[in-house]
Short mmCIF file of C-alpha atoms in Angstrom, two decimals:
data_model
loop_
_atom_site.label_atom_id
_atom_site.label_comp_id
_atom_site.label_asym_id
_atom_site.label_seq_id
_atom_site.Cartn_x
_atom_site.Cartn_y
_atom_site.Cartn_z
CA UNK C 668 13.13 12.88 -36.17
CA UNK C 669 12.08 14.77 -33.06
CA UNK C 670 14.83 16.55 -31.14
CA UNK C 671 15.25 16.43 -27.40
CA UNK C 672 15.43 19.74 -25.53
CA UNK C 673 19.11 19.19 -24.72
CA UNK C 674 19.96 18.70 -28.40
CA UNK C 675 17.88 21.70 -29.39
CA UNK C 676 19.75 23.89 -26.87
CA UNK C 677 23.15 22.87 -28.26
CA UNK C 678 22.18 23.39 -31.89
CA UNK C 679 20.24 26.60 -31.19
CA UNK C 680 23.21 28.09 -29.34
CA UNK C 681 25.47 27.21 -32.27
CA UNK C 682 23.04 28.72 -34.77
CA UNK C 683 22.55 31.98 -32.86
CA UNK C 684 26.32 32.45 -32.38
CA UNK C 685 26.92 31.79 -36.08
CA UNK C 686 24.32 34.32 -37.22
CA UNK C 687 24.76 37.40 -35.01
CA UNK C 688 22.31 40.29 -35.53
CA UNK C 689 20.20 38.26 -37.90
CA UNK C 690 16.47 38.04 -37.23
CA UNK C 691 15.64 34.34 -37.00
CA UNK C 692 11.91 33.58 -37.14
CA UNK C 693 10.64 31.17 -34.47
CA UNK C 694 9.24 29.04 -37.31
CA UNK C 695 12.81 28.41 -38.48
CA UNK C 696 13.59 26.70 -35.18
CA UNK C 697 10.22 24.97 -34.81
CA UNK C 698 10.54 23.47 -38.31
CA UNK C 699 14.19 22.53 -37.87
CA UNK C 700 13.53 20.79 -34.58
CA UNK C 701 9.96 19.61 -35.28
CA UNK C 702 8.86 21.22 -32.05
CA UNK C 703 6.00 23.47 -30.98
CA UNK C 704 6.63 27.20 -30.87
CA UNK C 705 5.91 27.15 -27.14
CA UNK C 706 8.78 24.70 -26.59
CA UNK C 707 11.06 26.83 -28.75
CA UNK C 708 10.16 29.89 -26.67
CA UNK C 709 11.09 28.03 -23.51
CA UNK C 710 14.40 26.97 -25.07
CA UNK C 711 15.14 30.55 -26.05
CA UNK C 712 14.48 31.74 -22.50
CA UNK C 713 17.16 29.35 -21.24
CA UNK C 714 19.63 30.47 -23.92
CA UNK C 715 18.84 34.13 -23.22
CA UNK C 716 19.37 33.83 -19.46
CA UNK C 717 22.61 31.89 -19.87
CA UNK C 718 23.97 34.31 -22.51
CA UNK C 719 23.12 37.35 -20.42
CA UNK C 720 24.46 35.94 -17.19
CA UNK C 721 27.79 34.88 -18.69
CA UNK C 722 28.44 37.99 -20.79
CA UNK C 723 27.99 36.29 -24.17
CA UNK C 724 25.41 38.74 -25.41
CA UNK C 725 21.74 39.65 -25.57
CA UNK C 726 18.85 37.82 -27.18
CA UNK C 727 16.33 40.31 -28.48
CA UNK C 728 12.85 39.06 -29.20
CA UNK C 729 10.83 40.81 -31.90
CA UNK C 730 7.14 39.96 -31.68
CA UNK C 731 4.50 39.96 -34.38
CA UNK C 732 4.13 38.16 -37.72
CA UNK C 733 7.56 39.25 -38.97
CA UNK C 734 9.03 38.56 -35.55
CA UNK C 735 11.71 36.29 -34.27
CA UNK C 736 14.85 36.37 -32.25
CA UNK C 737 18.18 38.13 -32.72
CA UNK C 738 21.52 37.53 -31.00
CA UNK C 739 23.46 40.71 -30.23
CA UNK C 740 27.08 40.05 -29.20
CA UNK C 741 27.88 41.96 -25.99
CA UNK C 742 30.82 41.60 -23.67
CA UNK C 743 30.87 42.52 -20.01
CA UNK C 744 33.24 45.18 -18.59
CA UNK C 745 35.38 42.49 -16.98
CA UNK C 746 35.98 40.91 -20.39
CA UNK C 747 36.85 44.26 -21.95
CA UNK C 748 39.26 44.90 -19.10
CA UNK C 749 40.85 41.51 -19.66
CA UNK C 750 41.40 42.23 -23.37
CA UNK C 751 42.89 45.64 -22.58
CA UNK C 752 45.20 44.21 -19.91
CA UNK C 753 46.30 41.42 -22.23
CA UNK C 754 47.12 43.94 -24.98
CA UNK C 755 49.00 46.21 -22.57
CA UNK C 756 51.03 43.33 -21.20
CA UNK C 757 51.92 42.11 -24.68
CA UNK C 758 52.72 45.56 -26.06
CA UNK C 759 54.89 46.48 -23.09
CA UNK C 760 57.73 44.10 -24.00
CA UNK C 761 60.80 46.13 -24.91
CA UNK C 762 61.65 43.87 -27.88
CA UNK C 763 58.63 45.36 -29.66
CA UNK C 764 60.40 48.69 -30.00
CA UNK C 765 61.27 49.53 -33.61
CA UNK C 766 63.36 52.38 -35.06
CA UNK C 767 61.44 55.65 -35.07
CA UNK C 768 59.49 54.73 -31.95
CA UNK C 769 57.13 52.31 -33.69
CA UNK C 770 55.89 49.16 -31.99
CA UNK C 771 55.95 45.72 -33.58
CA UNK C 772 52.33 44.51 -33.48
CA UNK C 773 52.18 42.17 -36.47
CA UNK C 774 52.06 39.00 -34.34
CA UNK C 775 49.10 40.33 -32.34
CA UNK C 776 47.24 41.29 -35.51
CA UNK C 777 47.93 37.77 -36.80
CA UNK C 778 46.43 36.09 -33.71
CA UNK C 779 42.87 35.15 -34.76
CA UNK C 780 41.64 34.46 -31.22
CA UNK C 781 42.85 37.86 -29.96
CA UNK C 782 41.44 39.62 -33.01
CA UNK C 783 38.12 37.88 -32.42
CA UNK C 784 38.01 39.24 -28.87
CA UNK C 785 39.03 42.74 -29.97
CA UNK C 786 36.34 42.65 -32.66
CA UNK C 787 33.70 41.61 -30.15
CA UNK C 788 34.74 44.38 -27.76
CA UNK C 789 34.26 47.02 -30.46
CA UNK C 790 31.08 45.38 -31.81
CA UNK C 791 29.78 45.55 -28.28
CA UNK C 792 30.51 49.28 -27.99
CA UNK C 793 28.68 49.94 -31.26
CA UNK C 794 25.85 47.48 -30.64
CA UNK C 795 23.28 50.28 -30.43
CA UNK C 796 24.73 52.32 -33.33
CA UNK C 797 23.40 51.95 -36.87
CA UNK C 798 26.28 50.62 -38.96
CA UNK C 799 26.12 49.35 -42.55
CA UNK C 800 29.79 48.97 -43.45
CA UNK C 801 33.19 48.65 -41.74
CA UNK C 802 36.00 50.52 -43.51
CA UNK C 803 39.73 50.13 -43.02
CA UNK C 804 42.91 50.83 -44.94
CA UNK C 805 45.18 48.02 -46.16
CA UNK C 806 46.93 46.08 -44.65
CA UNK C 807 47.16 45.95 -40.88
CA UNK C 808 43.62 47.04 -40.04
CA UNK C 809 42.01 44.21 -42.03
CA UNK C 810 41.89 41.52 -39.29
CA UNK C 811 40.28 43.98 -36.85
CA UNK C 812 37.80 45.17 -39.48
CA UNK C 813 36.76 41.61 -40.37
CA UNK C 814 36.38 40.63 -36.77
CA UNK C 815 34.16 43.61 -35.91
CA UNK C 816 32.22 42.97 -39.11
CA UNK C 817 31.53 39.35 -38.26
CA UNK C 818 30.11 40.28 -34.88
CA UNK C 819 28.04 43.12 -36.38
CA UNK C 820 27.05 41.11 -39.48
CA UNK C 821 28.00 43.83 -41.99
CA UNK C 822 30.48 43.90 -44.91
CA UNK C 823 34.05 45.21 -44.91
CA UNK C 824 35.49 47.62 -47.47
CA UNK C 825 39.22 48.04 -47.81
CA UNK C 826 40.83 51.30 -48.85
CA UNK C 827 44.10 50.90 -50.74
CA UNK C 828 47.11 53.10 -51.40
CA UNK C 829 47.14 52.23 -55.10
CA UNK C 830 44.55 51.22 -57.65
CA UNK C 831 44.47 47.61 -58.90
CA UNK C 832 42.67 46.17 -61.93
CA UNK C 833 40.79 43.71 -59.72
CA UNK C 834 39.03 46.59 -57.95
CA UNK C 835 37.25 47.82 -61.08
CA UNK C 836 36.56 51.57 -61.33
CA UNK C 837 37.73 53.43 -58.23
CA UNK C 838 37.31 56.73 -56.44
CA UNK C 839 40.52 58.29 -55.21
CA UNK C 840 41.36 61.17 -52.90
CA UNK C 841 44.50 62.87 -51.66
CA UNK C 842 45.06 63.65 -48.02
CA UNK C 843 47.78 64.94 -45.77
CA UNK C 844 49.36 62.42 -43.44
CA UNK C 845 48.97 63.83 -39.94
CA UNK C 846 52.44 63.15 -38.55
CA UNK C 847 54.69 63.37 -41.63
CA UNK C 848 52.65 66.08 -43.44
CA UNK C 849 53.13 64.24 -46.73
CA UNK C 850 50.45 64.17 -49.42
CA UNK C 851 49.15 60.62 -49.83
CA UNK C 852 46.54 58.90 -51.95
CA UNK C 853 43.66 56.62 -51.00
CA UNK C 854 41.67 54.55 -53.44
CA UNK C 855 38.39 52.68 -53.01
CA UNK C 856 36.43 50.56 -55.45
CA UNK C 857 33.33 52.42 -56.68
CA UNK C 858 31.18 49.35 -56.04
CA UNK C 859 32.16 49.25 -52.37
CA UNK C 860 29.51 51.50 -50.90
CA UNK C 861 26.16 53.10 -51.68
CA UNK C 862 25.16 56.65 -50.87
CA UNK C 863 23.59 57.04 -47.44
CA UNK C 864 25.35 54.13 -45.76
CA UNK C 865 26.70 54.49 -42.24
CA UNK C 866 30.34 53.61 -41.90
CA UNK C 867 32.47 52.55 -38.94
CA UNK C 868 36.17 53.23 -39.57
CA UNK C 869 38.83 51.12 -37.92
CA UNK C 870 42.62 50.79 -37.89
CA UNK C 871 45.32 49.23 -35.78
CA UNK C 872 47.20 52.42 -34.94
CA UNK C 873 46.45 56.15 -34.83
CA UNK C 874 48.79 59.03 -34.12
CA UNK C 875 47.71 62.42 -35.47
CA UNK C 876 44.65 60.90 -37.14
CA UNK C 877 45.53 61.88 -40.73
CA UNK C 878 44.63 58.45 -42.14
CA UNK C 879 41.31 58.62 -40.33
CA UNK C 880 40.58 62.04 -41.84
CA UNK C 881 41.49 60.60 -45.25
CA UNK C 882 39.02 57.76 -44.83
CA UNK C 883 36.40 60.20 -43.57
CA UNK C 884 36.84 62.36 -46.67
CA UNK C 885 36.68 59.29 -48.86
CA UNK C 886 33.42 58.05 -47.40
CA UNK C 887 31.96 61.52 -47.85
CA UNK C 888 32.82 61.24 -51.57
CA UNK C 889 30.49 58.24 -51.61
CA UNK C 890 27.72 60.20 -49.89
CA UNK C 891 28.15 58.05 -46.77
CA UNK C 892 28.09 59.03 -43.09
CA UNK C 893 30.66 58.40 -40.39
CA UNK C 894 29.15 56.21 -37.66
CA UNK C 895 32.22 55.83 -35.48
CA UNK C 896 35.96 55.22 -35.24
CA UNK C 897 37.59 52.24 -33.53
CA UNK C 898 41.35 52.11 -32.95
CA UNK C 899 43.37 49.36 -31.32
CA UNK C 900 46.29 51.57 -30.22
CA UNK C 901 46.44 55.36 -30.19
CA UNK C 902 49.75 57.14 -29.69
CA UNK C 903 50.28 60.23 -27.58
CA UNK C 904 50.39 63.25 -29.86
CA UNK C 905 51.46 66.77 -28.97
CA UNK C 906 48.84 68.55 -31.02
CA UNK C 907 45.13 67.77 -31.06
CA UNK C 908 44.12 64.57 -32.77
CA UNK C 909 42.46 65.38 -36.10
CA UNK C 910 39.30 63.40 -35.36
CA UNK C 911 36.89 63.96 -32.49
CA UNK C 912 35.07 60.83 -31.56
CA UNK C 913 36.96 57.60 -31.47
CA UNK C 914 37.33 54.61 -29.21
CA UNK C 915 40.73 53.16 -28.41
CA UNK C 916 41.76 50.18 -26.31
CA UNK C 917 45.36 51.15 -25.56
CA UNK C 918 47.23 54.45 -25.45
CA UNK C 919 50.94 54.56 -26.19
CA UNK C 920 52.15 57.36 -23.89
CA UNK C 921 55.85 57.34 -24.62
CA UNK C 922 58.71 55.29 -25.97
CA UNK C 923 62.34 55.76 -25.13
CA UNK C 924 64.60 54.22 -27.75
CA UNK C 925 67.72 54.69 -25.66
CA UNK C 926 66.42 53.03 -22.48
CA UNK C 927 64.17 50.76 -24.56
CA UNK C 928 61.14 51.52 -22.44
CA UNK C 929 57.51 51.65 -23.50
CA UNK C 930 54.90 53.49 -21.45
CA UNK C 931 51.34 52.34 -22.04
CA UNK C 932 48.01 53.32 -20.67
CA UNK C 933 44.43 52.27 -21.13
CA UNK C 934 42.72 53.79 -24.15
CA UNK C 935 39.55 55.85 -23.88
CA UNK C 936 37.16 52.89 -24.34
CA UNK C 937 35.58 53.12 -20.90
CA UNK C 938 35.90 56.91 -20.63
CA UNK C 939 34.01 57.35 -23.89
CA UNK C 940 31.25 55.05 -22.75
CA UNK C 941 32.27 52.08 -24.82
CA UNK C 942 30.71 49.79 -22.28
CA UNK L 917 25.77 29.01 -7.81
CA UNK L 918 25.08 25.59 -9.23
CA UNK L 919 24.24 25.43 -12.91
CA UNK L 920 21.37 23.45 -14.39
CA UNK L 921 22.18 20.99 -17.17
CA UNK L 922 20.35 23.13 -19.72
CA UNK L 923 22.46 26.18 -18.81
CA UNK L 924 25.64 24.13 -18.86
CA UNK L 925 24.84 22.87 -22.37
CA UNK L 926 24.35 26.41 -23.70
CA UNK L 927 27.53 27.78 -22.14
CA UNK L 928 29.59 24.68 -22.95
CA UNK L 929 28.55 24.84 -26.61
CA UNK L 930 29.54 28.51 -26.70
CA UNK L 931 32.88 27.81 -25.07
CA UNK L 932 33.79 24.89 -27.36
CA UNK L 933 32.86 26.88 -30.50
CA UNK L 934 34.92 29.83 -29.29
CA UNK L 935 38.03 27.72 -28.61
CA UNK L 936 38.37 25.32 -31.55
CA UNK L 937 41.21 22.77 -31.42
CA UNK L 938 42.08 23.72 -27.86
CA UNK L 939 42.32 20.95 -25.29
CA UNK L 940 39.91 21.86 -22.50
CA UNK L 941 40.39 19.82 -19.29
CA UNK L 942 37.20 18.40 -17.80
CA UNK L 943 38.16 20.15 -14.57
CA UNK L 944 37.73 23.48 -16.35
CA UNK L 945 34.07 22.71 -16.93
CA UNK L 946 33.47 21.01 -13.58
CA UNK L 947 34.91 24.02 -11.74
CA UNK L 948 33.11 26.55 -13.90
CA UNK L 949 29.76 24.84 -13.46
CA UNK L 950 30.33 23.45 -9.95
CA UNK L 951 29.34 20.03 -11.22
CA UNK L 952 30.72 16.50 -10.90
CA UNK L 953 32.93 15.24 -13.70
CA UNK L 954 30.42 12.50 -14.39
CA UNK L 955 27.74 15.13 -15.12
CA UNK L 956 30.16 17.03 -17.35
CA UNK L 957 30.90 13.81 -19.27
CA UNK L 958 27.20 13.30 -19.83
CA UNK L 959 26.85 16.90 -21.04
CA UNK L 960 29.73 16.44 -23.45
CA UNK L 961 28.13 13.31 -24.89
CA UNK L 962 25.03 15.33 -25.74
CA UNK L 963 27.10 18.12 -27.31
CA UNK L 964 29.18 15.59 -29.23
CA UNK L 965 26.19 13.77 -30.67
CA UNK L 966 24.44 16.98 -31.66
CA UNK L 967 27.60 18.46 -33.25
CA UNK L 968 28.31 15.30 -35.21
CA UNK L 969 24.75 14.81 -36.34
CA UNK L 970 24.33 18.39 -37.59
CA UNK L 971 27.72 18.76 -39.26
CA UNK L 972 29.14 21.26 -36.77
CA UNK L 973 32.27 19.27 -36.05
CA UNK L 974 33.80 16.56 -33.92
CA UNK L 975 34.43 16.42 -30.19
CA UNK L 976 37.60 14.49 -29.49
CA UNK L 977 38.11 13.18 -25.99
CA UNK L 978 41.65 12.76 -24.72
CA UNK L 979 41.78 10.55 -21.64
CA UNK L 980 44.32 10.48 -18.82
CA UNK L 981 45.60 13.05 -16.36
CA UNK L 982 46.42 15.61 -19.06
CA UNK L 983 43.18 14.79 -20.84
CA UNK L 984 40.16 16.77 -21.80
CA UNK L 985 38.03 17.56 -24.77
CA UNK L 986 38.76 19.28 -28.07
CA UNK L 987 36.35 20.66 -30.66
CA UNK L 988 37.45 20.10 -34.27
CA UNK L 989 35.40 22.15 -36.78
CA UNK L 990 34.20 19.89 -39.59
CA UNK L 991 31.61 20.59 -42.26
CA UNK L 992 29.60 17.94 -44.08
CA UNK L 993 29.78 17.48 -47.87
CA UNK L 994 26.37 19.07 -48.30
CA UNK L 995 27.60 22.25 -46.61
CA UNK L 996 30.74 22.35 -48.76
CA UNK L 997 28.56 21.87 -51.84
CA UNK L 998 26.35 24.73 -50.70
CA UNK L 999 29.34 27.07 -50.30
CA UNK L 1000 30.70 26.10 -53.73
CA UNK L 1001 27.30 26.60 -55.39
CA UNK L 1002 26.86 29.95 -53.70
CA UNK L 1003 30.29 31.10 -54.91
CA UNK L 1004 29.62 29.89 -58.45
CA UNK L 1005 26.26 31.61 -58.60
CA UNK L 1006 27.75 34.87 -57.31
CA UNK L 1007 30.82 34.78 -59.55
CA UNK L 1008 28.80 33.96 -62.65
CA UNK L 1009 27.21 37.43 -62.91
CA UNK L 1010 28.46 39.14 -66.07
CA UNK L 1011 28.91 42.50 -64.28
CA UNK L 1012 31.87 40.96 -62.43
CA UNK L 1013 33.89 40.91 -65.64
CA UNK L 1014 36.81 43.36 -65.57
CA UNK L 1015 39.24 44.39 -68.35
CA UNK L 1016 41.86 41.71 -68.97
CA UNK L 1017 39.50 38.90 -68.05
CA UNK L 1018 39.69 39.47 -64.28
CA UNK L 1019 36.69 38.96 -62.03
CA UNK L 1020 35.54 41.46 -59.42
CA UNK L 1021 35.49 39.52 -56.14
CA UNK L 1022 36.13 42.28 -53.59
CA UNK L 1023 32.56 42.24 -52.29
CA UNK L 1024 32.69 38.49 -51.64
CA UNK L 1025 36.02 38.80 -49.83
CA UNK L 1026 34.46 41.58 -47.75
CA UNK L 1027 31.51 39.42 -46.64
CA UNK L 1028 32.45 38.10 -43.19
CA UNK L 1029 29.76 35.42 -43.07
CA UNK L 1030 30.81 33.98 -46.45
CA UNK L 1031 34.49 34.14 -45.50
CA UNK L 1032 33.69 32.35 -42.25
CA UNK L 1033 32.08 29.51 -44.20
CA UNK L 1034 34.95 29.35 -46.71
CA UNK L 1035 37.43 29.26 -43.84
CA UNK L 1036 35.56 26.44 -42.14
CA UNK L 1037 35.44 24.44 -45.40
CA UNK L 1038 39.23 24.65 -45.77
CA UNK L 1039 39.86 24.08 -42.05
CA UNK L 1040 37.74 20.99 -42.39
CA UNK L 1041 39.83 19.68 -45.31
CA UNK L 1042 43.03 20.19 -43.33
CA UNK L 1043 41.62 19.00 -39.98
CA UNK L 1044 43.92 15.97 -39.94
CA UNK L 1045 47.00 17.85 -41.26
CA UNK L 1046 49.58 19.30 -38.90
CA UNK L 1047 49.54 23.06 -39.44
CA UNK L 1048 51.30 25.72 -37.35
CA UNK L 1049 50.83 28.85 -39.45
CA UNK L 1050 48.61 30.19 -42.24
CA UNK L 1051 50.45 32.31 -44.81
CA UNK L 1052 48.97 34.65 -47.40
CA UNK L 1053 50.05 37.62 -49.47
CA UNK L 1054 48.53 41.08 -48.94
CA UNK L 1055 45.79 42.15 -49.52
CA UNK L 1056 42.97 40.04 -50.84
CA UNK L 1057 43.88 36.71 -49.25
CA UNK L 1058 43.83 38.10 -45.72
CA UNK L 1059 40.14 37.50 -44.89
CA UNK L 1060 40.38 33.87 -46.07
CA UNK L 1061 43.62 33.32 -44.15
CA UNK L 1062 42.16 34.72 -40.93
CA UNK L 1063 39.02 32.69 -41.25
CA UNK L 1064 40.90 29.40 -41.79
CA UNK L 1065 43.22 30.37 -38.93
CA UNK L 1066 40.38 30.96 -36.50
CA UNK L 1067 38.91 27.52 -37.18
CA UNK L 1068 42.34 25.87 -36.95
CA UNK L 1069 43.48 27.98 -33.96
CA UNK L 1070 46.84 28.98 -35.49
CA UNK L 1071 48.37 32.40 -36.33
CA UNK L 1072 48.39 34.20 -39.68
CA UNK L 1073 51.48 35.69 -41.33
CA UNK L 1074 51.13 38.17 -44.14
CA UNK L 1075 53.65 38.46 -46.94
CA UNK L 1076 53.96 41.95 -48.41
CA UNK L 1077 55.17 43.39 -51.68
CA UNK L 1078 57.23 46.04 -49.92
CA UNK L 1079 58.98 46.35 -46.61
CA UNK L 1080 57.54 48.62 -43.92
CA UNK L 1081 59.15 49.94 -40.74
CA UNK L 1082 56.39 48.39 -38.62
CA UNK L 1083 57.44 44.90 -39.70
CA UNK L 1084 60.92 45.14 -38.18
CA UNK L 1085 63.74 43.21 -39.89
CA UNK L 1086 62.46 41.26 -42.90
CA UNK L 1087 63.47 38.45 -45.25
CA UNK L 1088 62.86 39.17 -48.91
CA UNK L 1089 62.93 37.03 -52.05
CA UNK L 1090 62.43 37.62 -55.75
CA UNK L 1091 60.19 35.41 -57.84
CA UNK L 1092 58.81 35.27 -61.35
CA UNK L 1093 55.11 35.98 -61.68
CA UNK L 1094 53.62 32.97 -63.46
CA UNK L 1095 51.36 34.70 -65.95
CA UNK L 1096 53.18 37.98 -66.69
CA UNK L 1097 56.73 36.57 -66.29
CA UNK L 1098 57.75 39.71 -64.38
CA UNK L 1099 60.27 39.62 -61.54
CA UNK L 1100 58.53 40.53 -58.29
CA UNK L 1101 59.52 40.85 -54.66
CA UNK L 1102 58.04 39.35 -51.53
CA UNK L 1103 58.86 40.42 -48.01
CA UNK L 1104 58.09 38.80 -44.66
CA UNK L 1105 58.90 39.93 -41.14
CA UNK L 1106 61.72 37.83 -39.66
CA UNK L 1107 59.75 37.37 -36.47
CA UNK L 1108 56.83 35.78 -38.32
CA UNK L 1109 57.89 32.15 -38.29
CA UNK L 1110 60.29 29.75 -36.62
CA UNK L 1111 62.30 27.05 -38.36
CA UNK L 1112 60.47 23.74 -38.63
CA UNK L 1113 56.94 25.13 -38.66
CA UNK L 1114 54.34 23.69 -41.03
CA UNK L 1115 52.66 26.25 -43.21
CA UNK L 1116 49.35 26.32 -45.06
CA UNK L 1117 49.40 28.83 -47.91
CA UNK L 1118 46.19 30.49 -49.07
CA UNK L 1119 45.08 33.10 -51.59
CA UNK L 1120 41.90 34.28 -53.26
CA UNK L 1121 42.98 33.60 -56.85
CA UNK L 1122 45.54 31.46 -58.65
CA UNK L 1123 46.37 31.33 -62.33
CA UNK L 1124 49.83 29.98 -63.18
CA UNK L 1125 50.71 29.66 -59.50
CA UNK L 1126 53.72 32.00 -59.52
CA UNK L 1127 52.68 33.75 -56.32
CA UNK L 1128 52.28 30.37 -54.62
CA UNK L 1129 55.79 29.36 -55.72
CA UNK L 1130 57.05 32.66 -54.36
CA UNK L 1131 55.46 32.00 -50.98
CA UNK L 1132 56.79 28.43 -51.01
CA UNK L 1133 60.33 29.71 -51.63
CA UNK L 1134 59.89 32.29 -48.90
CA UNK L 1135 58.81 29.74 -46.29
CA UNK L 1136 61.77 27.57 -47.22
CA UNK L 1137 64.02 30.56 -46.44
CA UNK L 1138 62.61 30.33 -42.91
CA UNK L 1139 63.33 26.60 -42.70
CA UNK L 1140 59.59 25.89 -42.72
CA UNK L 1141 57.62 23.19 -44.53
CA UNK L 1142 54.67 23.47 -46.88
CA UNK L 1143 51.64 21.74 -45.36
CA UNK L 1144 49.09 22.59 -48.05
CA UNK L 1145 47.66 25.18 -50.43
CA UNK L 1146 44.09 26.49 -50.35
CA UNK L 1147 42.72 28.65 -53.15
CA UNK L 1148 39.28 30.20 -53.44
CA UNK L 1149 39.26 30.48 -57.25
CA UNK L 1150 41.73 28.93 -59.69
CA UNK L 1151 41.73 30.04 -63.31
CA UNK L 1152 42.16 27.75 -66.30
CA UNK L 1153 45.75 27.93 -67.49
CA UNK L 1154 47.18 26.55 -70.72
CA UNK L 1155 50.43 25.33 -69.25
CA UNK L 1156 50.83 23.23 -66.11
CA UNK L 1157 50.17 25.00 -62.84
CA UNK L 1158 53.47 25.62 -61.03
CA UNK L 1159 52.36 23.93 -57.81
CA UNK L 1160 51.26 20.33 -57.39
CA UNK L 1161 48.96 19.90 -54.48
CA UNK L 1162 46.30 22.48 -53.86
CA UNK L 1163 42.64 22.64 -53.05
CA UNK L 1164 40.32 25.02 -54.86
CA UNK L 1165 36.61 25.69 -54.46
CA UNK L 1166 35.87 27.19 -57.88
CA UNK L 1167 37.54 26.91 -61.29
CA UNK L 1168 37.27 29.77 -63.77
CA UNK L 1169 37.18 27.95 -67.12
CA UNK L 1170 36.82 30.86 -69.52
CA UNK L 1171 35.78 34.47 -69.84
CA UNK L 1172 34.62 36.13 -73.01
CA UNK L 1173 34.96 39.90 -72.77
CA UNK L 1174 33.03 40.45 -76.01
CA UNK L 1175 29.97 38.37 -75.11
CA UNK L 1176 30.48 39.14 -71.42
CA UNK L 1177 30.18 35.50 -70.44
CA UNK L 1178 31.89 33.71 -67.57
CA UNK L 1179 32.26 29.93 -67.53
CA UNK L 1180 32.76 28.44 -64.08
CA UNK L 1181 33.19 24.96 -62.77
CA UNK L 1182 33.67 23.35 -59.39
CA UNK L 1183 37.23 23.43 -58.10
CA UNK L 1184 39.13 20.27 -57.18
CA UNK L 1185 38.05 20.26 -53.51
CA UNK L 1186 36.11 17.01 -53.67
CA UNK L 1187 38.35 15.41 -56.31
CA UNK L 1188 41.42 16.00 -54.14
CA UNK L 1189 39.73 14.45 -51.13
CA UNK L 1190 39.01 17.71 -49.37
CA UNK L 1191 36.06 16.07 -47.66
#
C-alpha cells in the first residue's frame, strides 16, 4: 500500500520522536512508505522546519552511503524558563519544608510529565557533548537519569549504597559526605561501564557536592571520564562546592524553619551556557 | 502566521504523543494553528487513521462543549510479541546467571528505549482500567514504573525499605518475604497517595509474590484499591503465587547453575488478555 504524504508526515514524526539521536537511513523511510527518496527528502524538510520553528529539536542530515537523518531533542530558552519557573513555584510552598531544612520533592520526582521535561532540558544542554552513559545514585535521581537518557539515547547506571546479589560482582568505594563529613560507601556493578566511556552524572539535590565527588571517583575506578553534571536543585552552601562544572535548574538560597519560608532562585543553567 | 496542513500534522502528532491520555480541546489546536475547527477535525482524522493503522494508539474524540481529543497509547500484538521475544533472547544468555539462581537484568532495566517499550506494552494492557497511581518498590522497578506512568499520564510512588528524612512522615508495614520467609519492612511517604485512589503495582521480578503482597497491604493502609499488577519477569515457583491477578512478560522456568542453562518461557500477558 502506498502512503499519502499526510500519513507519512504523521508516522515519520512519531518515528523520529521515538528514536532520538539514532541515525535513520532514508531507505528505511522509503521502504516503509513505498515512496521515492526524493519524496522522503521533501517530507523531512517539512518535519525539520516544523521541529525547529516550534522548539521540538533539530533534524540533522548525514549525507553519503551511510547517511540518513537524526533527530536531536532541543528545547528553546522559553521552554527552559517555563520548566524552571514551574519548579520554583512548586518548590516554594511552605508545606514542603521538612525538619533539618530539607524540602519534600518526592511528588515532583514522581511526576512523569515533569521529569520528561526536565530530562529534555538537560539533554538539550548536553546535545553537543559526547556522552555514553548517565550515572546516578539510588533512589531519587533515577527518574531524572532515565529521562535524560531517553532523550540522549544512552543507558543509565545506578550506583547503590549497598551491594545486592542481583548486581553481580561490584566495585565499591568510600567517600566523605560533603555536609555531614561521614564516611559512606558506593557500589556499582562491574558490568555497568567499560573503560573510556564518557559519563554524565545526575542527581535531584546537591549541597556540598560530596555525593558527586563519590560518583566521580567511582567512574574513575572504571577508567571512565566525567562528561558533565546535571542537578535539579542545588542548595546554598557556605564553603565552595566540591565539584566545578555542573548545571542546576533551581538554587535553594535559604530556608527558615521558624517562619516556614523558602527562598529560591534560578539555578546556573543559563549562566553556564546550558542553552 | 498561518500554518500549512503539513506543518500542523507534524506538530499535532508531536503534541498528542507528548500528552498521552490528556483531553485536548479542539480550540487549543485551532488557536495554536490559527485554523478553523473544521480543518483541525480533518487533520485529526488523518492522525487517527495513521496512528490506528500503524499500532501507535487510539485517538478518542469527546464531543460537546467540554470535548476534545485524547491520545491513548496502544501497541499491537505483533509489537508486544517483539518486546517479549527481545527480552527472552536477552535474558537467555548464560552469562546472566548469578549465584543463587538469580539473573543479571540491570543492563536491561538501564536501557531507556527498552523500558519505554515495556512501559507502553503494560500501559496498553491497562488502557481501559481506571488507574490513578503506579506503585513500585525501590530500586529496580523504578524505570518500569516511570515508563508505564508516562504512557498512562499518572504519578509514580516509590516504596522504600527504610525511612528517609526527605520523605516526610511515612506509613510503614511489615510483611513476610515469600521465598525467604523473612520479616521485612516497607515504608511509604504519607503524602504519596489519597484514600480511594486506584493503584497499579509493578516490579521487575516476582517469585512467590511476597513483595507484591507487601505493597498490596501498604496501599490498603492508605485506603487505596489495587487496580492491577505488572511484572517484567516472573519465576517458576513450587507453591501458589501469593497474588492472583498479574500480568508478566517473561517466565523464568528453570536455571541450572552447574550446566549454566536458563529456561525461559513467555509470561501470561497474552493468556491473561493483556492485548
